[in-house]
Amino acid sequence: MARNSRRRPTGKRRATFAAFALILGGGGLMAANVYASATDGGWDGEAAETRSGTGAPAGGATIDCPDVGTKLTSVPEQARAEVDKELALLDEQIAQAYQRLSASAQQIQQDSGFADSAIVNPLKDKRAATLERIAIAIDRVGDRPEGLDDLAACTLRDSGNQPSAGAEGQDGGEQPGQDQGEGQDNEQDQGQGANGGQAGNGPVAADFVDIKNVQPNVNTPRPEGNASRGSFATSCGVNENGLFNSDNVIVAPGVSNGAHHFHDYVGNQSNDAFASDQDLANAETSCVDQGDKSSYYWPVLRLQNGTQEQDAQKPGGGIEGNAGEIVTPKQVTLNFVGSPRDKVTAMPRLLRIITGDAKSFVNGPANANASWSCTGFEDRQLKDKYPLCPQGSDVVRTFKFQSCWDGRNIDSANHRTHVAFADAAGACPSGFRAIPQLVQRIVYDVDAPSLQDGGRTTPLFAVDSFPEQLHKPVTDHGDFINVFDENLMKKMVDCINEGRTCGAGAGEEPGQGEEPGQGEEPGQGEEPSQTPEAPQEEPTRTPEAPQDGNAGGKPGDAGGDDGKGEDGKGESKPPAAEKPTAAPKPGDGSKAPGTTAPEVLATPSSGGGTGDKGGEDADGLGESQAVGTATSAAPTPSAPSQAEPQAVGQGGLADTGAQLWPAAAGAVLVLAGFVVLRRVRRS
């Protein structure tokens, strides 16, 4: 047998090979970890990696679900209470899914299928079960709605909030006193995660624009013929009483936290989720004229300055991404103006109107109507940007409510079709009659934020919103419930039709560009969409909605979802306070529900979805929750523990260790290799 003459490595050579292997392996591990950290955006990084199955970027994502409420244009009155509660549960499921999305950055980075399997698909199942209960409730007293199953699926979508070079020059405008292109957007996001803001879900620098860079865009139709040229003003204060809650008795009667964001309330002092018509009629009012017990409400404005408000650990507040200092308005004016084409008729008592759309960021701008501007620049109105006002100028929010009524209903299934906007010439749709138009103007003494450092020097501001709507200005909206007594309403109508200026707030300055008799559009002049015909008859207290879902839906101007606002100056009967201190009213569950908040009805069990009927909600998306309540208990977005502005959404030591351990292990291997190599050479 031939002898193997190949020399085997000596112990010294084997040790040398092992040392080099350790060094190369450890170095490779360190390099791979550094590369992964540099390119992985997650929720806090800068890259926009795409997750498989969702098509949404890993950084700056939100949840986009079909808005079922706007599509249910006809719901039998007998089923409306049950359907409203199920619609509120859909909102709750989305809010909880977004919170889980916000808390799952690490899992999504490690597993591209996590978002689908743990968030999107379970949400679809929960929604399918809820939609089935809605269909059964309607089918029990009417015709079963078709196509609801198609509305179950949701997607993850790009929020548009990732840092991008030049974004501030295009969308964010330039900070007064600053040059464009200073990397404002990048600075904003580096401190707060991809979706920005004190709670990690907005706003970002691109949500702001310098008002001086906006061209005048307000178009006012000229009064003609039978125009009603007068105006009537009511004065109800600036919510110096500190009346807040996260309910919405119009959209979600009988459901605590139905709005998922906090509202300012002026006028009626008994508005919460459980307020009946009789409760509203018997309530105290903050209005100077005690004949006006109407409820005027809108989402609060907050400074993103790190302040922990009284609602910081409550649903609708910090738990759902609405964080920061609540700003009390400097002035609120509430003017009712006439029609440039016709005489107005009295509003029916308890008429509900919502203007704007609280879900416009994902729904699109068709029903967005609130507008933003600055004092001295109110011929320039913004819908999808917050204004950067020059020194000495205040921020102004304006709501111009629908001014045409169908003559029958005080509300409708989707809270839109019973009222409509006039067209560009000021004429109401066929079958609708002109009513006094509420023009609500809210002024805030807030400084233009410092975009170049993400609001650290001067904080960003934003309205409260549903968590997944990311505090976008386009989601702003206002709500109104008419509780004028009949005599005062008659005085209002006579005053407007006779061309006079009347009311307890008549001495208040309405602001630039608000003249009696002006038209609907606050700035864009879009043409109205097709509107339905409706017979004119006496209003009913339990209305049936018209069949068409888009009555008077002017693009960019139609009614919205919940919240509201307008004016009334800073004077009010209650004593003023520097800052509201009263605890928010989440809704008094002991108050007997009335006609707008009937008792919770038993809902049939659903054959669809994967909801656990035993009260266990394993995936945290709200299926097992009682239908009569909607309070969040899902993982919460990051919130600051101190008053350090904007330094939110960053990982702690545990997160840092989880991301850096491969590099640490590599370093150990490299050191071990060098130790072995040195010992070999010495021997």
XYZ file of C-alpha atoms in Angstrom:
683
model
C 0.000 0.000 0.000
C 1.345 3.372 -0.935
C 2.285 5.608 1.881
C 0.429 8.941 2.205
C 3.208 11.458 1.908
C 1.005 14.586 2.440
C 2.090 16.437 5.528
C -0.583 17.000 8.122
C -0.816 20.497 9.650
C 1.058 20.851 12.859
C -0.716 22.049 15.981
C 0.842 25.462 15.471
C -0.548 25.795 11.942
C -3.984 24.572 12.994
C -4.074 27.192 15.731
C -3.090 29.863 13.217
C -5.934 28.816 10.879
C -8.372 28.868 13.787
C -7.256 32.352 14.808
C -7.788 33.712 11.292
C -11.183 32.002 11.117
C -12.253 33.667 14.348
C -11.064 37.075 13.135
C -12.751 36.786 9.740
C -15.975 35.346 11.161
C -16.246 37.971 13.867
C -15.450 40.780 11.431
C -18.063 39.509 9.014
C -20.694 39.364 11.759
C -19.926 42.953 12.771
C -20.066 44.195 9.180
C -23.392 42.451 8.530
C -24.930 43.963 11.660
C -23.737 47.479 10.796
C -25.108 47.135 7.261
C -28.476 45.871 8.527
C -28.745 48.728 11.020
C -27.960 51.290 8.337
C -30.473 50.005 5.812
C -33.304 48.838 8.051
C -35.822 51.660 8.501
C -38.400 49.921 10.674
C -40.611 52.529 12.302
C -37.706 54.614 13.585
C -35.221 54.495 10.729
C -34.961 56.375 7.487
C -35.148 53.654 4.855
C -38.475 52.657 3.380
C -38.206 48.899 3.103
C -41.338 47.189 1.814
C -43.031 44.343 3.655
C -44.120 41.382 1.627
C -47.851 40.882 1.347
C -48.789 44.411 2.388
C -46.963 46.642 -0.059
C -46.564 49.181 2.767
C -43.200 50.612 3.806
C -41.800 49.457 7.115
C -41.346 53.067 8.209
C -44.205 55.567 8.383
C -47.132 53.215 7.798
C -50.767 53.464 8.803
C -53.891 51.338 8.451
C -56.367 52.017 5.651
C -59.842 50.495 5.997
C -63.021 51.215 3.986
C -65.270 53.657 5.864
C -68.411 51.592 6.363
C -70.402 54.422 7.960
C -70.316 56.652 4.890
C -71.551 53.810 2.686
C -74.582 52.964 4.834
C -76.861 55.636 3.402
C -80.117 53.968 4.472
C -80.563 52.248 7.831
C -84.055 51.589 9.263
C -84.698 53.661 12.355
C -85.337 50.537 14.444
C -81.836 49.246 13.659
C -79.962 52.521 13.891
C -78.897 52.310 17.545
C -77.489 48.823 17.119
C -75.757 49.706 13.863
C -74.193 52.837 15.387
C -72.635 50.761 18.157
C -71.254 48.224 15.702
C -69.798 51.061 13.593
C -68.130 52.400 16.740
C -66.677 48.932 17.319
C -65.179 49.006 13.808
C -63.421 52.256 14.735
C -62.180 50.643 17.936
C -60.762 47.678 16.032
C -58.851 49.975 13.664
C -57.495 52.048 16.553
C -56.248 48.955 18.355
C -54.738 47.524 15.172
C -52.823 50.767 14.605
C -51.560 50.719 18.174
C -50.345 47.164 17.693
C -48.695 48.182 14.427
C -46.887 50.999 16.241
C -45.678 48.640 18.944
C -44.504 45.895 16.563
C -41.600 47.520 14.725
C -39.047 44.980 15.951
C -41.182 41.956 15.018
C -41.908 43.365 11.566
C -38.213 44.001 10.969
C -37.432 40.401 11.857
C -40.384 38.790 10.040
C -41.773 40.337 6.848
C -44.998 38.351 7.221
C -45.690 39.468 10.785
C -47.830 42.487 9.838
C -50.150 40.350 7.724
C -50.433 37.414 10.081
C -50.638 39.316 13.385
C -52.382 42.567 12.419
C -53.988 42.827 8.976
C -55.565 39.372 8.702
C -56.956 39.262 12.271
C -58.368 42.754 11.709
C -60.148 41.533 8.582
C -61.690 38.653 10.526
C -62.881 40.946 13.314
C -64.382 43.378 10.820
C -66.101 40.571 8.924
C -67.826 39.415 12.108
C -68.908 42.969 12.961
C -70.171 43.612 9.423
C -72.205 40.417 9.590
C -73.879 41.653 12.775
C -74.673 44.955 11.031
C -76.225 43.081 8.118
C -78.319 40.913 10.465
C -79.520 43.963 12.435
C -80.694 45.703 9.260
C -82.132 42.513 7.759
C -84.230 42.005 10.883
C -86.324 45.108 10.123
C -85.612 45.834 6.449
C -83.670 44.740 3.404
C -80.282 43.161 4.018
C -77.550 45.465 2.663
C -75.401 44.063 -0.123
C -71.650 44.303 -0.472
C -70.740 44.686 3.209
C -68.431 41.670 3.014
C -66.268 43.572 0.523
C -65.530 46.195 3.172
C -63.834 43.851 5.645
C -60.303 43.890 4.236
C -57.839 46.603 5.252
C -54.340 47.391 4.020
C -51.189 48.956 5.379
C -50.284 52.076 3.463
C -47.450 54.553 3.319
C -48.153 57.491 5.602
C -45.936 59.747 3.505
C -44.112 60.743 6.676
C -40.678 59.313 5.882
C -37.846 61.828 5.772
C -37.253 63.000 2.228
C -34.809 65.522 0.875
C -36.460 68.696 -0.256
C -39.842 67.833 1.247
C -39.800 70.934 3.341
C -39.270 73.103 0.318
C -42.249 71.640 -1.473
C -44.818 70.669 1.088
C -43.615 71.904 4.399
C -43.097 75.448 3.244
C -40.311 77.447 4.771
C -40.127 78.410 8.363
C -40.499 82.169 8.801
C -37.007 83.528 9.114
C -35.458 80.334 7.736
C -34.241 79.315 4.325
C -35.764 76.423 2.467
C -33.829 73.167 2.219
C -32.502 73.098 5.770
C -33.425 69.468 6.277
C -36.403 70.321 8.462
C -38.279 67.160 7.666
C -35.259 64.959 8.353
C -34.651 66.610 11.707
C -38.301 66.191 12.588
C -38.358 62.497 11.918
C -35.000 61.602 13.359
C -36.228 62.678 16.756
C -39.644 61.053 16.666
C -39.811 58.022 14.426
C -41.198 57.983 10.918
C -44.664 59.231 11.827
C -43.402 62.084 13.996
C -45.153 63.864 16.843
C -45.024 63.586 20.607
C -46.754 60.184 20.539
C -45.138 58.893 17.346
C -48.202 59.333 15.123
C -47.772 62.853 13.714
C -47.576 65.636 12.846
C -44.427 66.082 10.730
C -42.825 69.137 9.151
C -44.420 68.407 5.773
C -47.852 69.017 7.354
C -47.046 72.752 7.600
C -46.769 75.540 5.037
C -45.891 79.227 5.297
C -49.141 81.157 4.820
C -47.212 83.874 2.953
C -46.462 81.332 0.219
C -50.168 80.580 -0.334
C -52.058 82.486 -3.021
C -55.465 84.056 -2.220
C -58.123 81.454 -3.000
C -61.409 82.546 -1.406
C -64.324 82.898 -3.810
C -67.515 84.493 -2.513
C -70.677 84.441 -4.664
C -72.346 87.819 -5.032
C -75.791 88.132 -3.412
C -78.576 88.555 -5.934
C -82.351 88.575 -6.237
C -84.009 87.122 -3.159
C -80.782 86.881 -1.138
C -80.928 86.862 2.654
C -78.155 89.307 3.549
C -78.310 89.498 7.331
C -76.338 87.704 10.040
C -76.964 86.489 13.572
C -74.145 85.922 16.067
C -74.209 83.939 19.285
C -71.483 84.131 21.945
C -70.724 80.957 23.917
C -67.163 81.401 25.198
C -63.949 79.522 24.453
C -64.485 76.461 26.683
C -62.941 78.179 29.655
C -64.982 75.691 31.722
C -62.718 72.905 30.484
C -65.507 70.675 29.163
C -63.823 67.856 27.239
C -64.580 64.261 26.350
C -63.742 61.742 23.637
C -67.392 60.887 22.909
C -69.532 61.793 19.915
C -73.250 61.614 20.566
C -74.039 62.169 16.869
C -71.889 59.415 15.391
C -71.640 57.002 18.332
C -74.519 57.547 20.783
C -74.253 55.373 23.878
C -70.567 54.560 23.261
C -67.873 55.923 25.570
C -64.786 57.120 23.677
C -66.668 56.821 20.383
C -64.558 59.598 18.828
C -61.126 58.272 19.934
C -59.991 61.897 20.309
C -60.906 64.752 22.632
C -63.355 67.540 21.820
C -63.739 71.099 23.030
C -67.385 71.892 23.873
C -69.073 75.278 24.049
C -72.754 76.006 24.471
C -74.581 72.963 25.841
C -72.903 71.667 29.004
C -74.445 68.166 29.051
C -73.143 66.724 25.801
C -71.642 63.286 26.203
C -72.214 59.878 24.638
C -75.258 59.192 26.795
C -77.056 62.537 26.489
C -80.661 62.192 25.362
C -82.581 64.896 23.513
C -84.226 65.764 26.820
C -80.848 65.985 28.558
C -79.694 68.477 25.920
C -82.920 70.489 26.221
C -82.613 70.711 30.035
C -78.890 71.460 30.110
C -77.017 74.532 31.237
C -75.397 76.590 28.477
C -72.228 78.674 28.265
C -73.919 80.966 25.719
C -74.662 84.573 26.693
C -78.202 84.232 25.330
C -79.684 81.448 27.441
C -82.113 80.660 24.636
C -79.198 79.032 22.800
C -78.519 75.613 24.327
C -77.017 74.321 21.098
C -73.916 72.150 21.264
C -70.857 73.281 19.325
C -67.834 70.974 19.467
C -64.584 70.245 17.641
C -61.287 68.333 18.168
C -58.936 70.050 20.593
C -55.705 71.622 19.354
C -52.536 70.542 21.173
C -48.983 71.787 21.417
C -46.569 68.875 20.979
C -44.373 70.086 23.821
C -44.073 66.979 25.989
C -46.777 68.041 28.432
C -48.655 65.195 30.114
C -52.277 66.376 30.109
C -55.045 65.067 32.368
C -55.976 62.587 29.614
C -52.424 61.316 29.065
C -53.263 57.814 30.322
C -56.856 57.683 29.094
C -58.580 56.344 25.980
C -59.031 59.142 23.474
C -55.986 60.880 24.952
C -52.399 59.731 25.291
C -53.303 56.043 25.098
C -54.459 56.645 21.516
C -51.710 59.011 20.422
C -53.392 62.318 21.311
C -50.650 63.876 23.418
C -49.446 67.311 24.364
C -50.821 70.482 25.920
C -54.458 71.291 25.080
C -54.644 74.892 23.852
C -57.597 77.022 24.931
C -58.798 79.168 22.011
C -58.104 82.886 22.140
C -61.462 83.581 20.482
C -64.444 81.612 19.150
C -67.022 83.324 16.962
C -70.286 81.658 15.933
C -72.086 83.439 13.113
C -75.208 82.320 11.253
C -75.389 83.888 7.788
C -77.911 83.876 4.962
C -78.048 82.592 1.409
C -76.853 84.634 -1.593
C -79.855 83.311 -3.568
C -82.837 82.709 -1.266
C -84.498 83.513 2.022
C -83.685 81.062 4.796
C -86.081 78.870 6.727
C -85.784 77.892 10.390
C -83.585 74.957 11.355
C -85.586 72.124 12.931
C -84.906 71.658 16.626
C -82.231 68.980 17.325
C -80.913 69.108 13.764
C -77.471 67.473 13.669
C -74.795 68.683 11.256
C -71.216 67.444 10.867
C -68.831 69.229 8.555
C -65.476 67.828 7.470
C -64.314 64.213 7.690
C -62.327 62.867 10.641
C -61.022 60.070 8.391
C -60.045 62.165 5.376
C -56.427 61.074 5.464
C -57.365 57.538 4.432
C -60.804 58.280 2.924
C -59.546 61.012 0.626
C -60.446 64.723 0.574
C -63.962 64.518 -0.936
C -65.648 65.425 2.364
C -62.858 67.535 3.871
C -64.198 70.977 4.683
C -62.452 72.590 7.644
C -59.892 75.203 6.634
C -56.809 76.766 8.228
C -55.367 80.256 7.928
C -53.821 83.154 9.867
C -55.264 86.440 11.027
C -54.577 89.020 8.360
C -54.370 86.306 5.684
C -57.887 84.864 5.718
C -58.304 85.310 1.984
C -55.965 82.258 1.861
C -57.451 79.033 3.206
C -55.750 75.641 3.589
C -57.404 72.234 3.885
C -54.473 69.807 3.983
C -51.773 71.911 5.688
C -51.344 73.692 8.994
C -50.357 77.350 8.531
C -47.069 78.880 9.629
C -48.172 82.354 10.669
C -45.810 85.351 10.813
C -45.078 87.038 14.102
C -48.124 88.911 15.386
C -50.563 86.728 13.436
C -52.726 84.018 15.051
C -53.772 80.605 13.731
C -57.406 80.443 12.567
C -59.618 77.366 12.057
C -62.799 77.963 10.077
C -65.809 75.669 9.639
C -68.540 76.602 7.159
C -71.383 74.197 7.755
C -73.902 72.885 5.244
C -76.633 75.449 4.557
C -79.236 73.337 2.739
C -81.687 70.992 4.466
C -83.861 68.251 2.966
C -86.956 69.577 4.760
C -87.629 66.301 6.596
C -84.837 64.777 8.647
C -82.844 65.967 11.653
C -80.178 63.315 10.981
C -79.411 60.529 8.499
C -77.755 57.131 8.635
C -74.370 58.432 7.499
C -74.956 61.870 9.099
C -74.555 63.585 5.711
C -77.444 63.094 3.333
C -80.075 65.125 5.221
C -78.061 68.319 4.646
C -76.067 69.610 1.695
C -73.850 72.433 0.495
C -75.026 75.065 -1.930
C -73.339 75.172 -5.320
C -70.728 77.705 -6.375
C -73.469 80.251 -7.098
C -75.082 79.726 -3.695
C -78.112 77.684 -4.835
C -79.328 74.642 -2.874
C -79.792 71.269 -4.601
C -83.242 70.379 -5.895
C -85.515 69.356 -3.029
C -83.421 71.175 -0.409
C -84.208 74.502 1.245
C -81.829 77.183 2.539
C -81.232 77.392 6.298
C -78.970 79.730 8.270
C -75.366 78.706 7.654
C -73.192 78.317 10.729
C -69.749 79.841 10.153
C -67.493 78.952 13.028
C -64.137 80.609 13.523
C -61.607 79.576 16.193
C -58.485 81.647 16.852
C -55.364 80.367 18.662
C -52.401 82.295 19.998
C -49.733 79.753 18.999
C -46.358 80.483 17.469
C -45.100 79.044 14.193
C -43.218 75.843 15.116
C -39.482 75.476 14.530
C -39.500 72.917 11.730
C -35.727 72.927 11.355
C -35.315 71.116 14.701
C -38.553 69.124 14.715
C -40.336 71.509 17.074
C -37.793 71.348 19.874
C -37.367 75.123 20.074
C -40.991 76.041 19.309
C -43.345 73.044 19.468
C -45.440 71.689 16.642
C -49.229 71.891 16.978
C -51.958 69.599 15.673
C -55.599 68.640 16.131
C -56.598 65.453 17.898
C -57.514 62.602 15.571
C -58.195 58.898 15.285
C -54.805 57.212 15.908
C -54.375 55.994 12.320
C -55.204 59.436 10.866
C -51.850 60.797 12.130
C -53.161 64.247 13.137
C -53.335 65.410 9.529
C -54.974 68.850 9.149
C -57.295 67.481 6.453
C -59.045 65.403 9.149
C -60.304 68.468 11.012
C -64.080 68.600 11.462
C -66.855 70.239 13.463
C -70.211 69.188 14.974
C -73.387 71.099 15.732
C -76.686 70.147 17.402
C -79.396 72.814 17.190
C -80.982 73.427 20.596
C -82.125 77.026 20.027
C -85.502 77.711 21.546
C -88.163 78.371 18.924
C -88.532 82.087 19.660
C -84.797 82.746 19.350
C -84.619 80.698 16.132
C -87.472 82.792 14.700
C -85.586 85.973 15.620
C -82.508 84.605 13.863
C -84.423 83.826 10.661
C -86.181 87.200 10.622
C -82.899 89.027 11.248
C -81.103 87.234 8.421
C -83.949 87.532 5.924
C -84.373 91.244 6.670
C -80.684 91.984 6.150
C -79.948 93.015 9.735
C -77.021 92.197 12.067
C -78.241 90.731 15.344
C -77.427 88.458 18.258
C -75.481 88.437 21.525
C -72.195 88.075 19.660
C -72.929 90.696 16.983
C -70.241 93.033 18.278
C -67.488 90.476 17.776
C -65.164 90.755 14.852
C -65.922 87.914 12.420
C -62.531 88.206 10.779
C -61.370 88.968 7.297
C -63.453 87.535 4.495
C -66.567 86.676 6.558
C -69.383 88.814 5.285
C -73.082 88.107 5.682
C -74.536 86.384 2.666
C -71.324 84.751 1.546
C -71.316 81.387 -0.169
C -70.377 77.954 1.017
C -66.862 77.427 -0.173
C -64.144 78.656 2.168
C -61.594 78.863 -0.563
C -61.582 76.392 -3.380
C -64.751 76.964 -5.359
C -65.218 73.321 -6.348
C -68.320 72.293 -8.204
C -70.868 70.294 -6.187
C -71.533 66.647 -6.882
C -74.925 65.368 -7.970
C -77.527 65.624 -5.221
C -80.788 63.765 -4.732
C -84.246 65.163 -4.861
C -86.169 65.067 -1.625
C -89.791 65.996 -0.977
C -90.403 68.937 1.308
C -92.440 68.053 4.333
C -92.431 68.716 8.035
C -89.387 67.412 9.929
C -89.629 64.265 11.981
C -87.751 63.476 15.167
C -87.010 59.920 14.046
C -86.025 60.444 10.422
C -85.421 57.971 7.631
C -82.407 58.895 5.578
C -82.633 59.625 1.846
C -81.346 56.851 -0.375
C -78.468 58.654 -2.025
C -75.273 58.802 0.017
C -73.867 62.014 -1.441
C -76.437 64.728 -1.113
C -74.760 68.005 -1.688
C -71.363 66.435 -1.284
C -69.205 69.216 -2.617
C -65.686 67.972 -3.321
C -63.500 69.260 -0.592
C -66.417 70.745 1.254
C -69.024 68.254 2.361
C -69.931 67.181 5.840
C -67.706 65.060 7.917
C -67.506 62.725 10.782
C -67.514 64.236 14.170
C -66.302 67.248 16.109
C -67.109 70.783 15.177
C -66.347 74.353 15.755
C -67.052 77.945 15.121
C -67.198 81.099 16.892
C -68.406 82.962 19.770
C -65.729 85.255 21.044
C -63.836 85.048 24.256
C -66.613 86.343 26.446
C -68.892 83.995 28.277
C -70.988 83.752 31.387
C -68.784 81.267 33.251
C -65.663 82.777 34.860
C -62.567 82.502 32.728
C -59.633 80.399 33.765
C -56.103 80.450 32.453
C -56.202 76.720 31.777
C -59.057 74.240 31.965
C -58.683 72.003 34.960
C -61.957 70.125 35.023
C -61.650 66.404 34.479
C -62.780 65.200 31.058
C -66.217 63.625 30.830
C -65.897 60.192 29.296
C -69.622 59.712 29.595
C -71.771 59.008 32.612
C -72.860 55.430 32.276
C -75.527 55.900 34.944
C -77.406 58.462 32.896
C -80.449 56.961 31.280
C -80.076 56.963 27.508
C -82.697 58.836 25.571
C -83.742 58.925 21.964
C -80.242 59.514 20.681
C -78.713 56.841 22.881
C -81.069 53.895 23.310
C -80.247 50.898 25.447
C -77.739 48.451 24.015
C -79.565 45.878 21.937
C -78.634 42.229 21.903
C -76.668 41.438 18.782
C -76.869 38.078 17.036
C -73.777 35.951 16.982
C -71.992 36.039 13.697
C -71.104 33.207 11.448
C -68.135 35.084 10.070
C -64.782 36.009 11.479
C -62.661 34.440 14.140
C -63.795 36.442 17.117
C -63.684 34.727 20.465
C -67.167 34.919 21.926
C -65.999 33.889 25.344
C -64.672 37.318 26.186
C -61.058 36.550 25.289
C -59.565 38.799 22.636
C -56.291 37.106 21.864
C -55.166 39.456 19.139
C -56.337 42.647 20.840
C -58.516 43.883 17.995
C -61.713 44.460 19.899
C -63.987 41.592 18.814
C -64.952 40.363 22.254
C -65.643 43.844 23.580
C -69.170 44.718 24.664
C -70.997 46.450 21.864
C -72.007 49.377 24.050
C -68.474 50.542 24.806
C -65.367 51.318 22.837
C -62.295 51.842 24.954
C -58.772 50.967 23.901
C -56.669 48.466 25.754
C -54.194 47.488 23.047
C -50.436 48.131 23.099
C -49.925 51.865 23.193
C -47.691 54.052 21.071
C -44.628 55.485 22.690
C -45.163 58.543 24.850
C -42.616 60.708 26.614
C -42.175 60.239 30.339
C -40.723 63.718 30.722
C -41.376 67.109 29.228
C -38.575 66.800 26.684
C -40.324 67.823 23.469
C -40.339 65.520 20.466
C -37.802 62.985 21.765
C -40.316 60.199 21.479
C -40.624 56.828 19.831
C -37.007 55.806 20.419
C -35.969 52.369 21.647
C -34.769 51.765 25.180
C -31.769 49.803 26.369
C -33.477 46.489 25.673
C -34.153 47.473 22.072
C -30.617 48.731 21.620
C -29.175 45.506 23.008
C -31.400 43.409 20.755
C -30.120 45.275 17.714
C -26.398 45.345 18.631
C -25.736 41.872 20.093
C -24.517 40.408 16.752
C -21.887 43.136 16.515
C -20.849 42.507 20.129
C -20.517 38.766 19.478
C -18.433 39.492 16.390
C -16.121 41.723 18.382
C -15.593 38.941 20.939
C -14.695 36.495 18.145
C -12.213 38.962 16.639
C -10.524 39.515 20.008
C -10.370 35.753 20.612
C -8.739 35.291 17.210
C -6.060 37.847 17.959
C -5.367 36.255 21.357
C -4.925 32.814 19.779
C -2.720 34.220 17.007
C -0.469 36.001 19.495
C -0.014 32.872 21.598
C 0.857 30.825 18.494
C 3.509 33.303 17.452
C 5.034 33.356 20.951
C 5.295 29.584 20.995
